[in-house]
mmCIF file of C-alpha atoms in Angstrom:
data_model
loop_
_atom_site.group_PDB
_atom_site.id
_atom_site.type_symbol
_atom_site.label_atom_id
_atom_site.label_comp_id
_atom_site.label_asym_id
_atom_site.label_seq_id
_atom_site.Cartn_x
_atom_site.Cartn_y
_atom_site.Cartn_z
ATOM 1 C CA MET A 1481 86.446 -0.252 -125.839
ATOM 2 C CA ARG A 1482 83.157 -2.107 -126.548
ATOM 3 C CA TYR A 1483 80.873 -0.880 -129.334
ATOM 4 C CA VAL A 1484 77.133 -0.819 -128.722
ATOM 5 C CA CYS A 1485 74.923 -2.290 -131.418
ATOM 6 C CA ALA A 1486 71.376 -2.005 -130.112
ATOM 7 C CA SER A 1487 69.705 -2.877 -133.432
ATOM 8 C CA VAL A 1488 70.829 -6.525 -133.502
ATOM 9 C CA ALA A 1489 68.599 -9.035 -131.728
ATOM 10 C CA ALA A 1490 69.080 -12.687 -130.847
ATOM 11 C CA LEU A 1491 65.667 -14.283 -130.895
ATOM 12 C CA MET A 1492 66.485 -17.885 -130.057
ATOM 13 C CA ALA A 1493 64.727 -19.055 -126.867
ATOM 14 C CA LEU A 1494 66.374 -20.959 -124.034
ATOM 15 C CA THR A 1495 64.627 -22.951 -121.280
ATOM 16 C CA ALA A 1496 65.890 -22.289 -117.753
ATOM 17 C CA PHE A 1497 67.226 -25.099 -115.565
ATOM 18 C CA ALA A 1498 67.638 -25.273 -111.779
ATOM 19 C CA PRO A 1499 70.652 -27.349 -110.537
ATOM 20 C CA SER A 1500 71.279 -28.619 -106.985
ATOM 21 C CA GLY A 1501 72.676 -26.899 -103.905
ATOM 22 C CA VAL A 1502 71.777 -23.241 -104.127
ATOM 23 C CA LEU A 1503 70.298 -24.124 -107.506
ATOM 24 C CA GLY A 1504 67.894 -26.995 -108.163
ATOM 25 C CA GLN A 1505 68.172 -29.949 -110.669
ATOM 26 C CA SER A 1506 65.137 -29.514 -112.921
ATOM 27 C CA ALA A 1507 63.473 -26.704 -114.813
ATOM 28 C CA PRO A 1508 61.020 -24.730 -112.645
ATOM 29 C CA ALA A 1509 57.507 -25.391 -113.899
ATOM 30 C CA GLY A 1510 56.331 -22.796 -116.395
ATOM 31 C CA LEU A 1511 59.467 -20.617 -116.443
ATOM 32 C CA SER A 1512 61.646 -19.966 -119.476
ATOM 33 C CA ILE A 1513 64.213 -17.378 -120.566
ATOM 34 C CA GLY A 1514 64.353 -16.284 -124.187
ATOM 35 C CA ASN A 1515 63.897 -13.408 -126.666
ATOM 36 C CA TYR A 1516 67.501 -12.272 -126.222
ATOM 37 C CA HIS A 1517 68.340 -8.674 -127.159
ATOM 38 C CA LEU A 1518 71.921 -7.885 -128.183
ATOM 39 C CA VAL A 1519 72.733 -4.519 -126.637
ATOM 40 C CA GLY A 1520 76.506 -4.415 -127.048
ATOM 41 C CA GLN A 1521 79.504 -6.128 -128.681
ATOM 42 C CA GLU A 1522 83.285 -5.709 -128.645
ATOM 43 C CA ARG A 1523 86.082 -7.530 -130.453
ATOM 44 C CA ALA A 1524 88.418 -9.234 -127.982
ATOM 45 C CA THR A 1525 90.734 -11.070 -130.424
ATOM 46 C CA LEU A 1526 90.777 -11.891 -134.108
ATOM 47 C CA THR A 1527 88.049 -14.521 -133.645
ATOM 48 C CA LYS A 1528 86.540 -13.755 -130.231
ATOM 49 C CA TRP A 1529 83.865 -11.197 -129.380
ATOM 50 C CA TRP A 1530 82.297 -9.967 -126.159
ATOM 51 C CA LEU A 1531 78.501 -10.001 -126.604
ATOM 52 C CA THR A 1532 76.111 -8.359 -124.123
ATOM 53 C CA TYR A 1533 72.393 -9.204 -123.932
ATOM 54 C CA THR A 1534 69.186 -8.644 -122.033
ATOM 55 C CA ALA A 1535 66.537 -11.383 -122.019
ATOM 56 C CA ASP A 1536 62.866 -11.937 -121.272
ATOM 57 C CA LEU A 1537 61.444 -14.186 -118.563
ATOM 58 C CA THR A 1538 58.163 -15.886 -119.497
ATOM 59 C CA ASP A 1539 56.028 -17.218 -116.661
ATOM 60 C CA ASN A 1540 53.435 -19.876 -117.414
ATOM 61 C CA GLY A 1541 53.251 -20.930 -113.757
ATOM 62 C CA ALA A 1542 52.543 -19.076 -110.526
ATOM 63 C CA ALA A 1543 53.059 -15.332 -110.170
ATOM 64 C CA LEU A 1544 56.508 -14.144 -109.072
ATOM 65 C CA THR A 1545 57.449 -10.967 -107.268
ATOM 66 C CA SER A 1546 61.032 -11.297 -108.544
ATOM 67 C CA ALA A 1547 63.496 -13.840 -109.906
ATOM 68 C CA THR A 1548 67.245 -14.264 -110.253
ATOM 69 C CA ALA A 1549 68.907 -16.507 -112.839
ATOM 70 C CA SER A 1550 72.556 -17.505 -113.223
ATOM 71 C CA LEU A 1551 74.294 -18.446 -116.488
ATOM 72 C CA THR A 1552 76.858 -21.154 -117.235
ATOM 73 C CA SER A 1553 78.322 -22.318 -120.552
ATOM 74 C CA LEU A 1554 78.389 -25.958 -121.584
ATOM 75 C CA VAL A 1555 81.147 -25.508 -124.211
ATOM 76 C CA SER A 1556 84.679 -24.103 -124.121
ATOM 77 C CA SER A 1557 84.045 -21.817 -127.123
ATOM 78 C CA VAL A 1558 81.697 -19.667 -125.017
ATOM 79 C CA THR A 1559 82.829 -18.097 -121.737
ATOM 80 C CA VAL A 1560 80.692 -16.187 -119.268
ATOM 81 C CA GLU A 1561 82.411 -12.957 -118.241
ATOM 82 C CA PRO A 1562 83.141 -13.111 -114.493
ATOM 83 C CA GLY A 1563 80.546 -11.164 -112.541
ATOM 84 C CA GLN A 1564 78.391 -10.674 -115.663
ATOM 85 C CA GLY A 1565 76.429 -13.946 -115.736
ATOM 86 C CA MET A 1566 73.446 -13.047 -113.575
ATOM 87 C CA LEU A 1567 70.050 -11.696 -114.645
ATOM 88 C CA GLN A 1568 67.524 -9.981 -112.389
ATOM 89 C CA PHE A 1569 63.808 -9.942 -113.194
ATOM 90 C CA GLY A 1570 60.996 -7.994 -111.581
ATOM 91 C CA ALA A 1571 57.419 -9.068 -110.915
ATOM 92 C CA VAL A 1572 55.680 -11.167 -113.533
ATOM 93 C CA THR A 1573 52.111 -12.458 -113.669
ATOM 94 C CA PRO A 1574 51.038 -15.925 -114.839
ATOM 95 C CA GLY A 1575 51.145 -15.995 -118.631
ATOM 96 C CA GLY A 1576 53.142 -12.773 -118.724
ATOM 97 C CA HIS A 1577 56.755 -11.882 -119.398
ATOM 98 C CA VAL A 1578 59.258 -9.331 -118.151
ATOM 99 C CA THR A 1579 62.606 -8.100 -119.506
ATOM 100 C CA SER A 1580 65.663 -8.388 -117.296
ATOM 101 C CA SER A 1581 66.639 -5.236 -115.459
ATOM 102 C CA ASN A 1582 70.324 -5.862 -116.211
ATOM 103 C CA THR A 1583 72.492 -7.589 -118.835
ATOM 104 C CA PHE A 1584 74.787 -10.592 -119.147
ATOM 105 C CA THR A 1585 78.018 -10.787 -121.165
ATOM 106 C CA ILE A 1586 79.644 -13.773 -122.858
ATOM 107 C CA LEU A 1587 82.906 -14.218 -124.792
ATOM 108 C CA VAL A 1588 82.164 -16.087 -128.033
ATOM 109 C CA ASP A 1589 84.732 -17.691 -130.336
ATOM 110 C CA ARG A 1590 83.211 -17.055 -133.771
ATOM 111 C CA SER A 1591 85.504 -19.573 -135.428
ATOM 112 C CA VAL A 1592 83.211 -22.162 -133.851
ATOM 113 C CA PRO A 1593 79.473 -22.273 -134.662
ATOM 114 C CA PHE A 1594 77.555 -20.570 -131.842
ATOM 115 C CA ASP A 1595 74.446 -22.272 -130.452
ATOM 116 C CA PHE A 1596 72.346 -20.771 -127.663
ATOM 117 C CA ALA A 1597 71.515 -24.319 -126.580
ATOM 118 C CA ASN A 1598 75.052 -24.526 -125.172
ATOM 119 C CA LEU A 1599 74.134 -21.949 -122.546
ATOM 120 C CA GLN A 1600 72.404 -23.059 -119.358
ATOM 121 C CA TRP A 1601 70.385 -20.845 -117.053
ATOM 122 C CA ALA A 1602 69.640 -21.665 -113.436
ATOM 123 C CA PHE A 1603 67.130 -20.021 -111.151
ATOM 124 C CA PHE A 1604 68.266 -19.535 -107.589
ATOM 125 C CA ALA A 1605 66.455 -21.964 -105.324
ATOM 126 C CA PRO A 1606 65.814 -21.373 -101.638
ATOM 127 C CA LEU A 1607 67.752 -23.296 -99.000
ATOM 128 C CA ALA A 1608 65.493 -25.420 -96.792
ATOM 129 C CA ASN A 1609 66.460 -25.769 -93.130
ATOM 130 C CA ALA A 1610 64.311 -28.139 -91.074
ATOM 131 C CA GLY A 1611 66.197 -27.444 -87.843
ATOM 132 C CA PRO A 1612 68.306 -29.793 -85.694
ATOM 133 C CA ASN A 1613 67.374 -33.388 -84.932
ATOM 134 C CA GLN A 1614 65.293 -33.783 -81.782
ATOM 135 C CA THR A 1615 64.360 -36.303 -79.101
ATOM 136 C CA ALA A 1616 60.937 -36.483 -77.498
ATOM 137 C CA ALA A 1617 58.821 -38.695 -75.289
ATOM 138 C CA VAL A 1618 55.899 -40.639 -76.709
ATOM 139 C CA GLY A 1619 52.764 -38.545 -76.256
ATOM 140 C CA SER A 1620 54.606 -35.229 -76.008
ATOM 141 C CA THR A 1621 54.313 -32.373 -78.523
ATOM 142 C CA VAL A 1622 57.200 -31.882 -80.962
ATOM 143 C CA ASN A 1623 57.575 -28.375 -82.372
ATOM 144 C CA LEU A 1624 59.277 -28.131 -85.772
ATOM 145 C CA ASN A 1625 60.959 -24.945 -86.958
ATOM 146 C CA GLY A 1626 61.749 -24.104 -90.574
ATOM 147 C CA THR A 1627 62.505 -20.415 -90.033
ATOM 148 C CA GLY A 1628 66.195 -21.071 -90.708
ATOM 149 C CA SER A 1629 65.339 -21.549 -94.402
ATOM 150 C CA THR A 1630 66.690 -18.817 -96.679
ATOM 151 C CA ASN A 1631 66.101 -17.438 -100.154
ATOM 152 C CA PRO A 1632 69.582 -16.442 -101.457
ATOM 153 C CA GLY A 1633 68.419 -15.205 -104.847
ATOM 154 C CA GLY A 1634 65.598 -13.159 -103.404
ATOM 155 C CA SER A 1635 63.112 -14.620 -105.892
ATOM 156 C CA GLY A 1636 59.490 -14.562 -104.808
ATOM 157 C CA THR A 1637 58.181 -15.342 -101.337
ATOM 158 C CA LEU A 1638 58.939 -18.592 -99.538
ATOM 159 C CA THR A 1639 56.180 -21.125 -98.982
ATOM 160 C CA TYR A 1640 56.562 -24.075 -96.605
ATOM 161 C CA SER A 1641 55.349 -27.654 -96.707
ATOM 162 C CA TRP A 1642 56.082 -30.296 -94.026
ATOM 163 C CA SER A 1643 55.474 -34.015 -94.514
ATOM 164 C CA PHE A 1644 56.451 -37.344 -92.957
ATOM 165 C CA ALA A 1645 59.188 -39.114 -94.895
ATOM 166 C CA SER A 1646 58.883 -42.090 -92.547
ATOM 167 C CA ARG A 1647 57.176 -43.056 -89.288
ATOM 168 C CA PRO A 1648 57.445 -46.078 -86.974
ATOM 169 C CA SER A 1649 55.216 -49.007 -87.837
ATOM 170 C CA GLY A 1650 51.731 -48.521 -86.436
ATOM 171 C CA SER A 1651 52.039 -44.762 -86.011
ATOM 172 C CA ASN A 1652 49.085 -42.545 -86.874
ATOM 173 C CA ALA A 1653 50.870 -39.306 -85.991
ATOM 174 C CA ALA A 1654 49.566 -36.301 -87.929
ATOM 175 C CA LEU A 1655 51.074 -32.890 -88.572
ATOM 176 C CA ALA A 1656 49.469 -29.648 -87.446
ATOM 177 C CA ASN A 1657 50.136 -26.396 -89.342
ATOM 178 C CA ALA A 1658 52.016 -28.303 -92.048
ATOM 179 C CA ASN A 1659 52.042 -25.311 -94.422
ATOM 180 C CA THR A 1660 53.735 -22.914 -92.015
ATOM 181 C CA PRO A 1661 57.348 -22.627 -90.803
ATOM 182 C CA TRP A 1662 56.211 -23.978 -87.413
ATOM 183 C CA ALA A 1663 54.566 -27.393 -87.695
ATOM 184 C CA SER A 1664 54.003 -29.785 -84.798
ATOM 185 C CA PHE A 1665 53.008 -33.377 -84.081
ATOM 186 C CA SER A 1666 52.803 -35.869 -81.230
ATOM 187 C CA PRO A 1667 54.770 -39.161 -81.458
ATOM 188 C CA ASP A 1668 52.296 -41.953 -80.738
ATOM 189 C CA VAL A 1669 54.649 -44.922 -81.150
ATOM 190 C CA ALA A 1670 58.257 -45.324 -80.044
ATOM 191 C CA GLY A 1671 60.858 -44.996 -82.819
ATOM 192 C CA ASP A 1672 62.250 -42.529 -85.342
ATOM 193 C CA TYR A 1673 60.133 -39.991 -87.219
ATOM 194 C CA VAL A 1674 61.761 -38.455 -90.321
ATOM 195 C CA LEU A 1675 60.136 -35.265 -91.561
ATOM 196 C CA THR A 1676 60.774 -33.370 -94.786
ATOM 197 C CA LEU A 1677 60.491 -29.615 -95.146
ATOM 198 C CA THR A 1678 60.109 -28.327 -98.709
ATOM 199 C CA VAL A 1679 60.397 -24.595 -99.357
ATOM 200 C CA ASN A 1680 59.525 -22.946 -102.649
ATOM 201 C CA ASN A 1681 60.101 -19.394 -103.867
ATOM 202 C CA GLY A 1682 57.915 -19.711 -106.961
ATOM 203 C CA ALA A 1683 60.890 -20.357 -109.222
ATOM 204 C CA ALA A 1684 62.481 -23.367 -107.552
ATOM 205 C CA SER A 1685 62.326 -25.432 -104.397
ATOM 206 C CA SER A 1686 64.578 -27.360 -102.045
ATOM 207 C CA SER A 1687 64.042 -29.849 -99.237
ATOM 208 C CA ALA A 1688 65.670 -30.787 -95.943
ATOM 209 C CA ASN A 1689 65.003 -33.549 -93.428
ATOM 210 C CA VAL A 1690 64.911 -33.641 -89.643
ATOM 211 C CA THR A 1691 64.740 -36.766 -87.467
ATOM 212 C CA VAL A 1692 62.773 -36.905 -84.230
ATOM 213 C CA SER A 1693 63.665 -39.918 -82.068
ATOM 214 C CA THR A 1694 61.621 -40.974 -79.080
ATOM 215 C CA VAL A 1695 63.372 -41.367 -75.733
ATOM 216 C CA ASN A 1696 62.508 -44.109 -73.267
ATOM 217 C CA SER A 1697 59.610 -43.142 -71.021
ATOM 218 C CA ALA A 1698 59.078 -44.520 -67.525
ATOM 219 C CA PRO A 1699 56.283 -47.098 -67.242
ATOM 220 C CA ILE A 1700 53.150 -46.428 -65.189
ATOM 221 C CA ALA A 1701 52.235 -48.800 -62.343
ATOM 222 C CA ASN A 1702 48.593 -49.485 -61.509
ATOM 223 C CA ALA A 1703 47.977 -51.608 -58.400
ATOM 224 C CA GLY A 1704 44.239 -51.759 -59.022
ATOM 225 C CA PRO A 1705 41.265 -50.502 -56.964
ATOM 226 C CA ASN A 1706 40.998 -50.707 -53.191
ATOM 227 C CA GLN A 1707 39.327 -53.859 -51.836
ATOM 228 C CA THR A 1708 37.419 -55.160 -48.852
ATOM 229 C CA VAL A 1709 37.814 -58.819 -47.845
ATOM 230 C CA ALA A 1710 36.813 -60.953 -44.908
ATOM 231 C CA VAL A 1711 39.362 -61.970 -42.304
ATOM 232 C CA GLY A 1712 40.814 -65.331 -43.239
ATOM 233 C CA SER A 1713 39.937 -64.989 -46.919
ATOM 234 C CA THR A 1714 42.334 -64.603 -49.851
ATOM 235 C CA ALA A 1715 42.905 -61.165 -51.345
ATOM 236 C CA ALA A 1716 43.815 -61.143 -55.057
ATOM 237 C CA LEU A 1717 45.914 -58.207 -56.288
ATOM 238 C CA ASN A 1718 45.924 -57.120 -59.953
ATOM 239 C CA GLY A 1719 48.609 -55.043 -61.710
ATOM 240 C CA ALA A 1720 47.300 -55.677 -65.234
ATOM 241 C CA GLY A 1721 46.348 -52.018 -65.573
ATOM 242 C CA SER A 1722 50.029 -51.009 -65.611
ATOM 243 C CA SER A 1723 51.369 -49.711 -68.922
ATOM 244 C CA ASP A 1724 54.434 -48.437 -70.774
ATOM 245 C CA PRO A 1725 54.169 -45.451 -73.171
ATOM 246 C CA ASP A 1726 56.795 -46.989 -75.441
ATOM 247 C CA GLY A 1727 55.104 -50.381 -75.547
ATOM 248 C CA ASP A 1728 58.008 -52.078 -73.723
ATOM 249 C CA ALA A 1729 57.472 -55.349 -71.835
ATOM 250 C CA LEU A 1730 57.046 -54.889 -68.082
ATOM 251 C CA THR A 1731 58.244 -56.769 -65.030
ATOM 252 C CA TYR A 1732 56.429 -56.469 -61.697
ATOM 253 C CA LEU A 1733 57.506 -56.165 -58.065
ATOM 254 C CA TRP A 1734 54.881 -56.325 -55.291
ATOM 255 C CA SER A 1735 55.350 -55.829 -51.567
ATOM 256 C CA LEU A 1736 53.176 -55.512 -48.467
ATOM 257 C CA VAL A 1737 54.254 -52.196 -46.992
ATOM 258 C CA ASP A 1738 51.790 -52.241 -44.063
ATOM 259 C CA VAL A 1739 49.821 -55.001 -42.309
ATOM 260 C CA PRO A 1740 47.750 -55.141 -39.089
ATOM 261 C CA ALA A 1741 49.464 -55.986 -35.809
ATOM 262 C CA GLY A 1742 50.030 -59.703 -35.448
ATOM 263 C CA SER A 1743 49.640 -60.452 -39.162
ATOM 264 C CA THR A 1744 52.047 -62.863 -40.831
ATOM 265 C CA ALA A 1745 50.553 -62.372 -44.308
ATOM 266 C CA VAL A 1746 52.914 -62.963 -47.246
ATOM 267 C CA LEU A 1747 52.446 -62.573 -50.982
ATOM 268 C CA SER A 1748 52.172 -65.704 -53.092
ATOM 269 C CA ASN A 1749 54.568 -64.375 -55.785
ATOM 270 C CA VAL A 1750 56.022 -60.859 -55.634
ATOM 271 C CA ARG A 1751 56.913 -61.005 -59.379
ATOM 272 C CA ALA A 1752 53.470 -62.015 -60.606
ATOM 273 C CA ILE A 1753 51.009 -59.643 -62.251
ATOM 274 C CA SER A 1754 48.286 -60.827 -59.856
ATOM 275 C CA PRO A 1755 49.667 -62.280 -56.597
ATOM 276 C CA THR A 1756 47.508 -63.209 -53.595
ATOM 277 C CA PHE A 1757 47.728 -63.215 -49.795
ATOM 278 C CA VAL A 1758 45.547 -64.271 -46.882
ATOM 279 C CA ALA A 1759 44.183 -61.502 -44.680
ATOM 280 C CA ASP A 1760 44.884 -63.306 -41.403
ATOM 281 C CA GLN A 1761 44.125 -60.399 -39.065
ATOM 282 C CA PRO A 1762 41.437 -57.736 -39.065
ATOM 283 C CA GLY A 1763 42.576 -54.300 -40.161
ATOM 284 C CA THR A 1764 44.172 -52.591 -43.127
ATOM 285 C CA TYR A 1765 46.745 -54.060 -45.530
ATOM 286 C CA ILE A 1766 48.639 -51.807 -47.969
ATOM 287 C CA ALA A 1767 50.241 -53.424 -51.030
ATOM 288 C CA GLN A 1768 52.694 -51.584 -53.295
ATOM 289 C CA LEU A 1769 53.491 -52.241 -56.961
ATOM 290 C CA ILE A 1770 56.537 -51.021 -58.906
ATOM 291 C CA VAL A 1771 56.927 -51.931 -62.593
ATOM 292 C CA THR A 1772 60.014 -51.581 -64.777
ATOM 293 C CA ASP A 1773 60.688 -51.694 -68.508
ATOM 294 C CA GLY A 1774 64.271 -52.805 -67.893
ATOM 295 C CA LYS A 1775 65.587 -49.243 -68.020
ATOM 296 C CA LEU A 1776 63.325 -47.126 -65.856
ATOM 297 C CA ASN A 1777 61.190 -47.891 -62.809
ATOM 298 C CA SER A 1778 57.694 -46.557 -62.357
ATOM 299 C CA VAL A 1779 56.492 -44.397 -59.518
ATOM 300 C CA PRO A 1780 55.084 -46.802 -56.864
ATOM 301 C CA SER A 1781 51.355 -47.467 -56.931
ATOM 302 C CA THR A 1782 49.536 -48.677 -53.806
ATOM 303 C CA VAL A 1783 46.255 -50.425 -53.088
ATOM 304 C CA ILE A 1784 44.457 -50.696 -49.717
ATOM 305 C CA ILE A 1785 42.842 -53.977 -48.666
ATOM 306 C CA SER A 1786 40.563 -53.643 -45.646
ATOM 307 C CA THR A 1787 38.897 -56.426 -43.706
ATOM 308 C CA GLY A 1788 35.173 -55.882 -43.394
ATOM 309 C CA ASN A 1789 33.044 -56.491 -40.293
ATOM 310 C CA THR A 1790 32.708 -60.270 -40.005
ATOM 311 C CA ALA A 1791 29.443 -61.656 -38.585
ATOM 312 C CA PRO A 1792 29.889 -63.347 -35.169
ATOM 313 C CA VAL A 1793 29.414 -67.115 -34.861
ATOM 314 C CA ALA A 1794 26.897 -68.216 -32.190
ATOM 315 C CA ASN A 1795 27.577 -71.419 -30.171
ATOM 316 C CA ALA A 1796 24.841 -72.449 -27.704
ATOM 317 C CA GLY A 1797 26.772 -75.455 -26.494
ATOM 318 C CA LEU A 1798 25.908 -79.161 -26.698
ATOM 319 C CA GLY A 1799 22.405 -80.517 -26.496
ATOM 320 C CA GLN A 1800 21.339 -81.765 -23.003
ATOM 321 C CA ARG A 1801 18.890 -84.293 -21.434
ATOM 322 C CA VAL A 1802 17.355 -83.294 -18.102
ATOM 323 C CA VAL A 1803 14.673 -84.513 -15.692
ATOM 324 C CA ARG A 1804 11.510 -82.447 -15.559
ATOM 325 C CA ALA A 1805 11.589 -79.697 -12.994
ATOM 326 C CA ASN A 1806 15.376 -79.865 -12.675
ATOM 327 C CA MET A 1807 17.604 -76.806 -13.351
ATOM 328 C CA VAL A 1808 19.075 -76.553 -16.900
ATOM 329 C CA ARG A 1809 22.405 -74.749 -17.264
ATOM 330 C CA LEU A 1810 23.095 -73.252 -20.721
ATOM 331 C CA ASP A 1811 26.576 -72.209 -21.960
ATOM 332 C CA GLY A 1812 27.055 -69.858 -24.931
#
């Protein structure tokens, strides 16, 4: 049987700590537990006593709708009774305090000096969940999801904050809706993007990372604008407008996929960025360009080279010498 002694009070204050895992490693800003009230005691052995307390939570930080704190002992002379080391607190305003709605019980060996500093409180921190790692193409939209985060202790309301832990060199990617569970961004450079989600319940916080890796994107071929050239002249092709979203180096492959009847036109160098050919017959020439980044080929791009109307060449024949009044025969 345990004897209640409500008139005895323990007034020594104790700052609350937040270890890792479910609990965080440092004291939540502005929170402390103290002003202990002894509400019951019972002798367990000749030197050991069960002591039961309530305590006050003081909040010098942000307002809380609720809080849960867990107790551990740092010395062997004090033992937390199993199942009796948790305190629940209701709403508290900044600068205010609230008494726990329940009690905690410890077994104290009174043959050893008792010091409240050997007790350690921990506020339950939320568990951040930034979602699974993702892959995405450069230029696409990546949707992040932190709704898997939980608040095991039920303290307060979760707030969310996304940030880049690292980005590829040269990236200017920016987050949208970074203070919601659902942030997004667009990878602008190939590589790995590591993002950190931090959730806070007003008493403690935790963080989790997610990595978004870009996948290889197919390059884009650009065979240049259509052209008009004269028959017999040299047509210069230009694939310099081709590009690769990932910034990979490109190789080029040109071909003449259609030429006028009778043409024997050939490209000067099918692997060059800007090959040439001679339009040896009037009509339409169609050149095709395919580029590759070494992994993926582009969709073919074509350019049309048309021969324009060439001015005729007049030939009146050779000059002649004739006798006056004789017939002159001209030949054009």
